[in-house]
Amino acid sequence: MFFKTLVYNVAYPDDKKCCHDVDFGSMSQNQPQNLSIDQAFQQALSLQNEKKIDESITAYRKILDEGLSETSNLTREQASAVSQNIALLYFEKKESALSYVYNQKAVFLNPGNSQANEFLKQNKNLLQITSVPRDISLTENLNQIGLKYLSVEILFSIIFILAVYVFKNCLQFFLERKKSDVLNLAIVPFRLINYFFISLLFLLTVLFIFKISDESQLRAILKTEKVTVHAASGENQASITQAEIGTIFNVLKISNDADLAYVQIKYPGAYSGWVKRSDLELLNSTKWPVFIDKK
């Protein structure tokens, strides 16, 4: 069955209205109460419009919980839109920390989500997170200057077109050079513009490798007020440090201990340890990975 594209309005804190198009037509229909995700979304939106904030948050989070399963077809763009609605609802509840968490999730899932980026710009001081001394990676610096807005697909397309152009120019140069040798003509110089395009191709290829590496690294954000980071998976393991809500970690591994899923996390350039999976909100993927290390 095909579900039509949904167009819905979300009120910003300054009461501006913003239209956002999301196609929920291809999603899984395996929802509680025999609801498709399309119907579940409309139900959540209806609750939001009726100002039933807690009920609408529960409904939206159910879409994410069900939609981010292994069998789901929920896309990053769709999950981003749902996450941003949750962020706005928490903002209305004056729960700034959770609003920040879900706004970050919306931006990570879809950097092109204009609604999420506008909210982030207007409320950049929504949550002040204690800075952890660490080394800032080259990838983080590149993302800050705009690499995060350049998708892998766009980068690959540019590299492919540029590679074809460089190959064509190089082939033409060698053919002309061969012709000049045979006819004993003046040596054909390699044009400076070709050096420029070769250098550009090399630079974009390096950026592409950084981009692939960055996107393959799973990230999660802490959604619980204050959490103990343990030295190993398990409640009784030694404590390393305390982490605050809103802190973003790299996810290394998942382990099951006493039926509670623990996640090995690493703060880039700093400490690593284990926290409960239930304390984390996945950021840059629509579902948790399968890499589970059972004790």
C-alpha angles and dihedrals in degrees: 000000000000120000118203122246110271122228114191138170124230123192116231120212089263090053093250114148121229126191117216126184118215126171110217093166098105098049129118118269096210095114132138116271089022091284121150115225087251090058092041090053093050089049091051091046091051090053089049092052089050088055092242090144103173093044092049092049089052091049094049093046089051088057089054094044092049096033096052094058124117093260096048128111094202108141127219090248093053093046089048092054093049091047091052092052088054090050091053092048092052087049089056089051088052090239094138096174095058090041087057092048095054093040088056089049091052092050095045093049093048119012087185093062098119093190092055093045092049090051090048091051093049093046104032090138093051092116127018109209120197108252116241116212107246147131116275109227125226089243091056091051091049091049090052091057093050111281091120090064092055109083124218090244093054093046092049091050092051092047092048094051091045092048091053090049093049092046091050092050093046092048090049090050093051092047091051090045091052091048092051090051093050094046093038092238130152114293112265110233122225103247119241091232088065091057088052094052092045090052090047091050091052092048094049091047090055090048089050091054090049090048093051091047092048095049093047090059109091115223134193135183127221111247099178121088097244127353134189114234108216129208090233137007112288140070094255097051122114117280120242102180145320119264125203130224113273095034112138119219138184110241114229107168144346124225134183115225122171089342091301115114113230124192126211106224136182128203103219110258093001142056130345130203146127132289134169114275089226089065092059134076114206112238118184102028135059093226142021115262125247098237097123123165108201114205 
